[in-house]
XYZ file of C-alpha atoms in Angstrom:
687
model
C 135.442 150.653 215.609
C 136.596 151.259 219.159
C 137.427 147.553 219.416
C 140.225 148.047 216.908
C 141.895 150.555 219.219
C 140.968 149.247 222.644
C 142.290 145.817 221.728
C 145.787 147.276 221.777
C 145.801 147.181 225.602
C 147.555 150.511 225.617
C 146.956 153.106 228.306
C 143.467 154.670 228.202
C 142.485 158.191 229.263
C 138.939 159.583 229.165
C 137.923 163.257 229.060
C 134.565 163.581 230.830
C 134.015 167.125 229.634
C 134.388 166.484 225.898
C 133.577 162.780 225.899
C 136.917 162.014 224.264
C 139.020 158.893 224.676
C 142.801 158.758 224.244
C 144.947 155.667 224.015
C 148.727 155.902 224.387
C 151.483 153.416 223.747
C 153.499 152.330 226.790
C 156.385 154.616 225.758
C 154.031 157.573 225.149
C 155.291 158.047 221.598
C 151.992 157.034 219.928
C 148.669 158.569 220.817
C 145.231 157.667 219.392
C 142.289 159.965 219.997
C 138.609 159.024 219.488
C 135.593 161.364 219.311
C 137.710 164.321 218.263
C 135.950 167.612 217.723
C 136.633 167.738 213.977
C 134.317 165.161 212.304
C 136.756 164.793 209.419
C 139.312 163.298 211.853
C 137.085 161.733 214.483
C 139.895 159.231 214.936
C 143.340 160.800 215.140
C 146.722 159.120 215.414
C 149.865 161.063 216.216
C 153.428 159.835 216.592
C 156.437 161.552 218.209
C 160.106 160.628 218.344
C 160.278 161.586 222.021
C 157.747 160.638 224.724
C 155.028 163.290 224.853
C 156.988 165.266 222.238
C 155.685 167.179 219.218
C 154.196 164.944 216.506
C 156.384 163.658 213.685
C 153.340 162.617 211.633
C 149.569 162.365 212.017
C 146.675 160.425 210.508
C 142.968 161.102 210.806
C 139.835 159.082 210.028
C 136.223 160.224 209.989
C 133.710 158.478 212.221
C 132.272 156.166 209.542
C 135.650 154.857 208.374
C 135.323 151.032 208.266
C 136.850 149.512 211.381
C 138.809 147.025 209.228
C 140.831 149.921 207.827
C 141.474 151.543 211.189
C 142.419 148.148 212.570
C 144.914 147.657 209.728
C 146.735 150.813 210.814
C 146.662 150.124 214.565
C 147.770 146.548 213.989
C 150.698 147.792 211.918
C 151.692 150.095 214.779
C 151.312 147.456 217.472
C 152.867 144.469 215.683
C 156.543 145.439 216.209
C 155.903 145.788 219.929
C 154.687 142.189 220.117
C 157.697 140.659 218.436
C 159.651 138.346 220.738
C 162.915 139.934 219.691
C 161.738 143.469 220.393
C 164.475 145.203 222.380
C 163.109 148.688 222.530
C 164.923 150.152 219.566
C 163.357 152.945 217.531
C 159.898 151.921 216.336
C 159.725 151.433 212.511
C 156.989 154.060 212.362
C 159.372 156.606 213.918
C 162.505 155.907 211.937
C 163.853 158.516 209.591
C 162.699 157.882 206.049
C 161.323 159.589 202.995
C 157.538 159.793 202.702
C 156.473 157.776 199.647
C 152.894 158.670 198.781
C 153.381 157.399 195.212
C 153.822 153.866 196.544
C 150.389 154.176 198.214
C 148.754 155.204 194.930
C 150.725 152.652 192.907
C 149.363 149.885 195.140
C 145.847 150.956 194.265
C 146.607 151.290 190.551
C 148.004 147.754 190.598
C 144.670 146.660 192.097
C 142.743 148.135 189.151
C 142.258 151.745 190.192
C 142.508 154.387 187.473
C 145.333 156.901 187.394
C 143.791 160.318 186.693
C 147.096 162.099 186.170
C 148.583 164.983 188.097
C 146.792 168.229 187.269
C 147.919 171.267 189.312
C 150.556 169.207 191.113
C 148.040 166.844 192.751
C 148.176 163.211 191.665
C 144.810 161.487 191.737
C 143.601 157.886 191.400
C 140.036 156.621 191.361
C 138.436 153.286 192.128
C 136.808 151.327 189.290
C 133.327 152.025 190.676
C 134.063 155.773 191.003
C 133.133 155.701 194.682
C 136.646 156.257 196.024
C 139.488 158.599 195.124
C 142.894 159.328 196.565
C 144.848 162.563 196.241
C 148.592 163.030 196.738
C 149.707 166.613 197.352
C 153.478 166.784 196.996
C 154.034 170.274 198.395
C 151.887 169.833 201.526
C 152.917 171.240 204.900
C 154.409 168.315 206.878
C 152.019 168.820 209.821
C 148.910 170.009 207.949
C 146.275 167.337 208.560
C 142.931 169.102 208.198
C 143.755 171.751 205.588
C 145.649 170.405 202.596
C 147.224 167.213 203.838
C 149.768 165.226 201.860
C 147.610 162.125 201.332
C 143.807 162.079 201.389
C 141.330 159.251 200.791
C 137.718 160.220 200.042
C 134.895 157.693 199.787
C 131.616 158.477 198.015
C 130.527 160.004 194.710
C 132.540 163.133 194.017
C 129.441 165.011 192.913
C 127.757 164.273 196.262
C 129.862 166.886 198.065
C 130.890 165.635 201.513
C 132.311 162.115 201.411
C 130.786 159.172 203.215
C 134.076 158.896 205.064
C 137.669 160.014 204.659
C 141.210 159.191 205.752
C 143.976 161.803 205.982
C 147.761 161.465 206.364
C 150.469 164.097 206.830
C 153.617 164.225 204.745
C 155.942 162.188 206.988
C 153.554 159.288 207.553
C 155.741 156.145 207.267
C 155.279 153.439 204.664
C 154.495 151.006 207.506
C 151.232 152.869 208.041
C 150.319 153.902 204.491
C 151.113 150.457 203.037
C 148.908 148.758 205.617
C 146.040 151.134 204.865
C 146.480 150.760 201.079
C 146.405 146.951 201.285
C 143.247 147.023 203.372
C 141.607 149.575 201.078
C 142.313 147.513 197.951
C 141.412 144.176 199.544
C 138.534 142.674 197.471
C 137.393 140.353 200.285
C 133.786 141.054 201.332
C 132.946 142.231 204.835
C 129.796 141.629 206.859
C 127.504 144.518 207.682
C 124.067 145.116 209.089
C 122.175 146.742 206.236
C 120.122 148.881 208.612
C 123.285 150.698 209.639
C 124.645 151.251 206.157
C 124.478 154.472 204.169
C 121.454 154.343 201.862
C 123.515 155.547 198.892
C 126.050 152.770 199.341
C 123.204 150.284 199.646
C 121.777 151.532 196.353
C 125.168 151.097 194.728
C 125.162 147.487 195.883
C 121.708 147.019 194.379
C 119.609 147.115 197.564
C 117.247 149.399 199.358
C 116.025 149.304 202.948
C 112.301 148.689 203.388
C 110.168 148.069 206.460
C 110.666 144.384 205.794
C 114.431 144.655 205.555
C 116.782 144.771 202.560
C 115.214 144.383 199.135
C 116.902 144.356 195.702
C 116.329 147.348 193.462
C 115.837 147.277 189.716
C 119.253 147.622 188.026
C 119.873 150.967 186.372
C 120.665 149.160 183.122
C 121.046 145.690 181.692
C 123.808 144.052 179.714
C 121.730 144.466 176.558
C 121.394 148.179 177.299
C 125.178 148.455 177.204
C 125.327 146.593 173.897
C 122.613 148.746 172.354
C 124.332 151.941 173.459
C 127.616 150.718 171.950
C 125.781 149.782 168.743
C 124.128 153.208 168.601
C 127.502 154.909 168.997
C 129.038 152.664 166.345
C 126.158 153.424 164.000
C 126.632 157.160 164.559
C 130.312 156.881 163.655
C 129.757 154.824 160.505
C 126.862 156.945 159.229
C 129.169 159.973 159.224
C 132.070 158.224 157.470
C 132.450 160.868 154.780
C 132.641 163.489 157.510
C 135.485 161.671 159.251
C 137.385 160.644 156.131
C 137.974 162.280 152.780
C 138.363 160.376 149.528
C 142.144 160.867 149.673
C 142.232 159.394 153.193
C 140.474 156.284 151.926
C 142.833 156.022 148.957
C 145.870 156.262 151.239
C 144.548 153.565 153.569
C 143.708 151.186 150.703
C 146.671 151.888 148.418
C 148.621 148.713 149.229
C 145.649 146.433 149.872
C 145.231 143.789 147.157
C 141.900 143.257 145.444
C 140.640 139.821 146.574
C 139.340 139.112 143.071
C 142.913 139.202 141.732
C 144.442 136.924 144.370
C 142.954 133.667 143.093
C 145.265 133.303 140.084
C 148.924 132.433 139.956
C 150.047 135.827 138.727
C 150.741 138.947 140.795
C 147.748 140.484 142.468
C 146.496 144.007 141.855
C 146.354 146.601 144.628
C 143.903 149.475 144.814
C 146.765 151.892 144.236
C 147.467 150.284 140.856
C 144.039 151.060 139.421
C 143.502 154.078 137.149
C 143.036 157.251 139.242
C 139.355 157.770 138.380
C 138.575 154.143 139.211
C 140.380 154.563 142.525
C 138.259 157.594 143.372
C 135.043 155.863 142.384
C 136.000 152.807 144.448
C 136.784 155.041 147.438
C 133.397 156.722 147.114
C 131.568 153.389 146.891
C 133.598 152.080 149.836
C 132.462 154.998 151.978
C 128.902 154.363 150.762
C 129.138 150.795 152.061
C 130.599 151.907 155.378
C 127.841 154.482 155.863
C 125.144 152.012 154.837
C 126.454 149.516 157.403
C 125.235 151.937 160.077
C 121.771 150.437 159.423
C 122.830 147.067 160.786
C 125.920 147.730 162.912
C 124.014 146.309 165.907
C 124.185 142.875 164.292
C 127.970 142.963 164.595
C 127.525 143.239 168.380
C 125.209 140.252 168.573
C 121.817 141.983 168.383
C 119.417 140.331 165.953
C 117.177 143.284 165.087
C 116.435 143.807 161.409
C 118.408 146.544 159.609
C 117.031 149.981 160.375
C 116.337 152.643 157.783
C 116.534 152.732 154.030
C 119.336 151.139 152.023
C 121.840 153.726 150.775
C 120.187 156.360 152.940
C 123.640 157.811 153.601
C 125.821 158.499 150.571
C 129.232 160.032 150.040
C 129.003 163.611 148.913
C 130.782 164.930 145.842
C 131.044 164.325 142.130
C 130.757 160.709 141.025
C 133.663 159.920 138.665
C 132.254 159.204 135.210
C 133.794 155.781 134.637
C 131.731 153.387 132.500
C 130.816 150.356 134.599
C 131.993 148.024 131.835
C 135.536 149.353 132.331
C 135.708 148.807 136.097
C 138.459 146.532 137.364
C 136.968 145.834 140.786
C 133.974 143.822 141.986
C 131.443 143.966 144.787
C 133.583 141.523 146.773
C 136.576 143.833 146.386
C 134.493 146.730 147.693
C 133.286 144.662 150.674
C 136.900 143.934 151.670
C 137.811 147.603 151.274
C 134.813 148.706 153.341
C 135.788 146.309 156.138
C 139.268 147.832 156.181
C 137.925 151.388 156.326
C 135.349 150.562 159.032
C 138.113 149.008 161.156
C 140.332 152.016 160.489
C 137.623 154.407 161.691
C 137.094 152.471 164.908
C 140.820 152.116 165.569
C 141.554 155.801 164.999
C 138.800 156.926 167.351
C 141.311 157.289 170.190
C 138.812 158.925 172.508
C 135.301 157.744 171.667
C 133.841 160.174 174.189
C 132.700 162.586 171.505
C 130.798 159.815 169.736
C 129.498 158.177 172.887
C 128.227 161.436 174.316
C 125.311 161.068 171.953
C 124.044 158.023 173.813
C 124.006 159.868 177.141
C 120.912 161.848 176.240
C 119.226 158.738 174.843
C 116.747 156.662 176.840
C 118.144 153.457 178.269
C 116.696 150.781 175.993
C 115.116 148.664 178.742
C 113.548 151.760 180.305
C 112.582 153.671 177.184
C 108.863 153.219 177.874
C 109.044 154.050 181.572
C 108.028 157.390 182.982
C 110.757 157.495 185.611
C 113.320 160.151 186.480
C 116.190 157.782 185.613
C 115.256 156.541 182.176
C 118.177 158.301 180.471
C 121.886 157.586 180.871
C 122.733 161.147 181.853
C 120.192 161.126 184.692
C 122.285 158.724 186.760
C 125.109 159.812 189.078
C 128.650 159.363 187.838
C 129.363 156.301 189.960
C 126.473 154.553 188.184
C 126.866 156.016 184.710
C 130.661 156.010 184.448
C 131.125 152.208 184.712
C 128.438 151.856 182.063
C 130.206 154.429 179.915
C 133.500 152.556 180.277
C 131.906 149.268 179.270
C 130.171 150.891 176.298
C 133.555 152.261 175.223
C 135.106 148.813 175.580
C 132.437 147.168 173.432
C 132.673 149.968 170.890
C 136.453 149.569 170.630
C 136.239 145.759 170.530
C 134.211 146.047 167.323
C 137.533 146.750 165.576
C 138.439 143.073 165.676
C 135.307 142.054 163.783
C 134.775 145.092 161.534
C 135.414 142.969 158.450
C 132.351 140.908 159.353
C 130.138 143.879 158.466
C 130.354 142.670 154.880
C 130.731 138.921 155.405
C 128.240 136.262 154.258
C 125.210 136.301 156.498
C 125.197 140.092 156.813
C 122.944 142.218 154.567
C 125.776 142.828 152.045
C 124.038 145.438 149.873
C 125.863 145.386 146.523
C 127.282 148.684 145.313
C 127.336 147.450 141.697
C 124.053 145.985 140.531
C 122.090 144.701 137.562
C 118.568 146.110 137.536
C 115.318 145.704 135.646
C 113.310 147.342 134.247
C 115.691 149.887 132.760
C 113.059 152.611 132.717
C 113.105 152.726 136.548
C 116.878 152.431 136.964
C 117.703 156.133 136.841
C 119.810 157.945 134.253
C 122.761 155.610 134.786
C 126.390 155.929 135.731
C 128.309 156.653 132.587
C 130.408 159.251 130.863
C 128.222 162.213 129.922
C 128.872 161.788 126.201
C 127.966 158.079 126.034
C 124.567 158.642 124.330
C 126.454 160.528 121.613
C 128.713 157.601 120.723
C 126.384 156.278 117.959
C 126.312 159.744 116.404
C 130.068 160.214 116.495
C 130.620 156.706 115.152
C 128.383 157.586 112.180
C 130.416 160.678 111.368
C 128.226 163.390 112.855
C 129.994 166.716 113.405
C 130.642 167.751 117.000
C 130.600 171.369 118.199
C 131.552 172.091 121.817
C 130.355 175.193 123.707
C 130.561 176.102 127.416
C 126.901 175.215 127.938
C 126.179 172.406 125.511
C 127.473 170.014 122.894
C 125.918 169.880 119.429
C 126.034 166.971 117.000
C 125.046 167.609 113.378
C 124.245 164.895 110.846
C 126.255 164.673 107.626
C 123.181 165.845 105.694
C 122.929 168.912 107.907
C 119.191 168.443 108.557
C 119.375 166.845 112.018
C 120.897 168.544 115.057
C 121.143 166.855 118.428
C 122.022 169.022 121.452
C 123.287 167.904 124.838
C 122.416 170.583 127.397
C 124.275 170.501 130.725
C 122.141 170.921 133.826
C 123.657 170.722 137.331
C 125.884 167.725 136.765
C 123.519 165.979 134.356
C 122.426 166.500 130.776
C 119.217 166.602 128.785
C 119.047 165.802 125.069
C 117.139 167.443 122.236
C 116.992 166.514 118.549
C 115.473 168.672 115.797
C 114.869 167.712 112.146
C 114.751 170.719 109.824
C 113.548 170.855 106.214
C 116.494 171.828 104.066
C 114.425 173.756 101.532
C 112.172 175.766 103.806
C 114.105 175.774 107.084
C 110.950 174.642 108.865
C 111.189 172.272 111.800
C 109.479 169.026 110.856
C 109.759 167.243 114.194
C 111.599 167.308 117.514
C 112.601 164.851 120.221
C 113.415 165.908 123.821
C 114.620 163.711 126.716
C 115.018 165.237 130.176
C 118.107 164.824 132.381
C 116.693 161.824 134.275
C 115.937 159.706 131.209
C 117.826 156.379 131.407
C 120.898 156.487 129.200
C 119.920 153.230 127.465
C 116.780 154.837 126.036
C 118.529 157.971 124.800
C 121.366 155.921 123.326
C 118.872 153.638 121.524
C 117.196 156.653 119.933
C 120.515 158.093 118.783
C 121.572 154.726 117.369
C 118.331 154.559 115.372
C 118.872 158.116 114.108
C 122.452 157.436 113.037
C 121.540 154.209 111.252
C 118.523 155.669 109.437
C 120.379 158.818 108.372
C 123.115 156.683 106.871
C 120.953 153.995 105.227
C 117.395 155.295 104.768
C 117.302 159.088 105.269
C 113.820 159.360 103.799
C 112.462 157.411 106.748
C 113.370 160.346 108.979
C 111.359 162.898 107.036
C 107.908 161.401 107.198
C 105.763 160.741 110.290
C 104.514 157.359 111.368
C 100.971 157.017 110.098
C 100.581 153.808 112.057
C 102.627 151.215 113.895
C 105.983 151.623 115.551
C 104.914 150.395 118.986
C 104.877 146.673 118.225
C 107.559 145.940 120.930
C 105.090 147.135 123.558
C 102.335 144.827 122.375
C 104.772 141.912 122.350
C 105.750 142.758 125.938
C 102.083 142.745 127.081
C 101.797 146.484 127.602
C 98.201 147.595 127.979
C 96.625 150.045 125.533
C 93.764 152.315 126.468
C 92.171 155.219 124.668
C 89.768 158.052 125.227
C 88.769 160.673 122.703
C 91.909 162.512 121.701
C 94.329 160.354 123.705
C 95.907 156.931 123.330
C 98.059 155.483 126.174
C 100.150 152.322 126.443
C 100.946 151.352 130.040
C 103.549 148.918 131.357
C 102.260 145.561 132.677
C 100.717 145.919 136.104
C 100.770 149.684 135.893
C 104.470 149.660 136.764
C 105.229 153.345 136.487
C 105.827 153.730 132.747
C 103.668 154.782 129.833
C 103.769 156.142 126.312
C 100.887 158.197 124.989
C 99.799 160.263 122.043
C 97.671 163.355 122.079
C 95.805 163.665 118.788
C 95.156 166.789 116.789
C 91.598 167.302 118.049
C 92.537 167.107 121.723
C 95.666 169.205 121.249
C 93.831 171.994 119.449
C 91.212 172.089 122.199
C 94.020 172.671 124.734
C 95.762 175.231 122.563
C 98.777 172.926 122.087
C 100.371 170.944 119.307
C 99.728 167.242 118.907
C 102.590 165.239 120.420
C 103.890 162.004 121.896
C 104.809 161.783 125.574
C 106.807 158.998 127.224
C 107.341 158.791 130.978
C 108.733 156.456 133.589
C 109.097 156.427 137.355
C 107.699 158.681 140.034
C 106.630 161.961 138.441
C 105.230 163.495 141.593
C 106.897 166.779 142.651
C 110.350 165.878 143.892
C 110.172 162.418 142.363
C 112.910 160.830 140.294
C 110.821 160.009 137.245
C 111.625 161.116 133.713
C 109.848 162.030 130.493
C 110.408 162.296 126.752
C 108.414 164.427 124.343
C 108.207 163.923 120.586
C 106.324 165.864 117.996
C 103.280 164.202 116.435
C 105.254 163.993 113.156
C 108.056 161.907 114.761
C 109.138 159.138 112.373
C 108.230 155.553 113.015
C 111.812 154.457 113.703
C 111.971 156.832 116.690
C 108.807 155.300 118.157
C 110.151 151.815 117.604
C 113.500 152.645 119.247
C 111.784 154.084 122.325
C 109.264 151.231 122.511
C 111.968 148.571 122.219
C 114.025 150.206 124.971
C 110.973 150.410 127.245
C 109.981 146.813 126.628
C 113.484 145.406 127.082
C 113.864 142.900 129.930
C 117.670 142.954 129.804
C 119.182 144.062 133.132
C 121.194 147.266 133.059
C 124.375 147.840 135.042
C 124.139 150.543 137.690
C 125.732 151.940 140.804
C 123.198 151.018 143.460
C 123.474 154.504 144.977
C 122.048 156.002 141.773
C 118.876 153.928 141.560
C 116.024 156.104 142.864
C 114.848 154.954 146.284
C 111.187 155.256 145.394
C 111.651 152.963 142.396
C 113.507 150.136 144.128
C 110.426 148.362 145.461
C 109.128 147.942 141.897
C 112.394 146.545 140.522
C 114.481 143.405 140.419
C 117.941 144.348 141.667
C 120.727 141.798 142.022
C 124.494 142.016 142.526
C 126.393 142.561 139.325
C 128.504 139.528 138.492
C 131.780 139.769 136.621
C 133.878 137.497 134.520
C 137.581 137.773 133.938
C 138.716 138.480 130.394
C 142.514 138.719 130.529
C 144.136 140.784 127.841
C 147.647 140.368 126.564
C 148.894 143.389 128.492
C 147.125 142.394 131.682
C 147.028 138.627 131.535
C 149.079 137.879 134.647
C 146.923 139.937 136.967
C 143.710 139.032 135.154
C 142.408 142.337 136.356
C 140.227 143.555 133.525
C 136.578 142.576 133.846
C 133.264 143.224 132.230
C 129.704 142.697 133.425
C 127.970 139.555 132.228
C 125.867 141.128 129.487
C 123.470 142.515 132.047
C 122.426 138.995 133.092
C 123.882 139.366 136.513
C 121.486 137.449 138.780
C 123.461 135.571 141.382
C 122.340 132.236 142.720
C 124.830 131.845 145.547
C 125.442 133.851 148.685
C 123.158 136.308 150.454
C 120.688 138.193 148.357
C 120.324 141.981 148.359
C 118.066 143.626 150.866
C 115.615 145.151 148.416
C 112.063 143.817 148.799
C 110.342 142.005 145.924
C 108.684 144.023 143.252
C 105.274 145.424 144.074
C 103.069 146.608 141.170
C 101.308 149.920 141.426
C 97.601 150.094 140.749
C 98.250 152.811 138.162
C 101.186 154.855 136.878
C 101.759 158.265 138.399
C 102.324 161.153 136.059
C 103.021 164.832 136.208
C 102.674 167.590 133.677
C 106.027 169.143 132.788
């Protein structure tokens, strides 16, 4: 570095006692000292308006300051003296003028440095690699160089304590000097160095280490794919918690003016989400959040990673009551919900102004490429700031950039799990999404009397002998029917369906009851001596029997059965003879269901249950309500819709109905559910 000063050909003085060298300009107004006692200003420049007078300003540089930077300052001081037209007027570095430290920092900001604001009256900027920072102290003492100087440049990680090197300037340092230093500091041109003389930490930042054989590259702290995976993990975390970030009303407000794509194809005016009936809007908002949360399973695909979706479909679901809107009345389709979900996903990304709270989660995670290493730097938060912060910034950038392609979460080629589905068999499809009173419709249509109480609804046949009760249980309802002898008051038979019984089965039973009571009431009084299960035989159900028990099992043992316990077996167990029907997983905590009927149940009840069990017609469902443990044994396809314009809604063509349950789609991506897998035997539990 001495070359930068000695090349000035100014006057040199050497102090033998302290080993210090001083260089003075010919007019003795500028003085440069080397090997000063304070290591923070090993190089010191002072300038005075009068020869050998008190300093007007000072600058100091530590010993390891790059010589190119010191040379930039000394060259700026010496250049005016070399001009041919120099006449000895006041040197530019000594002219009266206002100190402009902001211009110094603005030069660096223009070169890509980050402005860190001005907390406590000190403006700070930081280099992109976090290895350099500059502080501007506006109220500094004009001649304070080593305490709290006006302008300070520190090089090295802030957390390391002492900087690798520093440069200090007092308040009246002229722009001639500070501008020259700023330009040199921000200059991106590489410089040549002997690696053996470089600081080992700076070498590591450049990706090298010094070995006995010379410089050798070190393994990068992270790869480009690591950055993408961290961004994908953060994006997944955000989407999985969608219903924690947004409420239903927030979704409704964001979607209110968005048209439904399914209504834009015609020539008439389109329909917006805000024009739908309120309960349909709320259901659509809930299903939209479901889709957004489910997309957390495959958000990495949006960022170019080709891993398979992670986790279980519909693992995350919007909390709250599901509006009881019959699916046949819905005026929106799966495609409409996909478009809405893309809008909400983009909205969530865009409104995450500071993703730091979300991205903090990735800091404690292992770096993907080093997850299996047993090294001290396998996690993001184990790296120093100058290594981790650039990675953090790039992760933030990739996270934010996902906004532009958020709609692609639900585009063709992505998993596209349908929120509205057609499913078979019905006995595994869950209780169904419908108004709670739907199974009672056949009874009401046949003129049965309805009595409403706070805890249940009762429906009584016109003859007064049959009473069906709907008992409310935690947002669902079980059903019970009792036939009573008019003369004696004795109960002749009963039918009970628990709260998880598919609505199609309960409705079929009630329809059979209503029809028989109106047309052949005697058929309800007498038990079935034989027959009634012919639909099961026609559907290839398997019958087996042991003494006292007869069981019909679904083909392949697919989690459904209907059985009868005879008088002999029942008496041995101290119970009454009865029929028992079950479907699904009946293990503790499972989502299976069961029906019990007295042994004297009439044949028409058996036939209604058997026909409903044997039916191969798909049933319409919200995908979120199909039990997870049943899905692998089912055929589940997106629900297709057809437009049926009515006179009052013909222009918008907005009213739709499902295609009679036959909703298999032949075009576009298929749902993510695996093919059906038969069980070796049905699983049952004892109620």
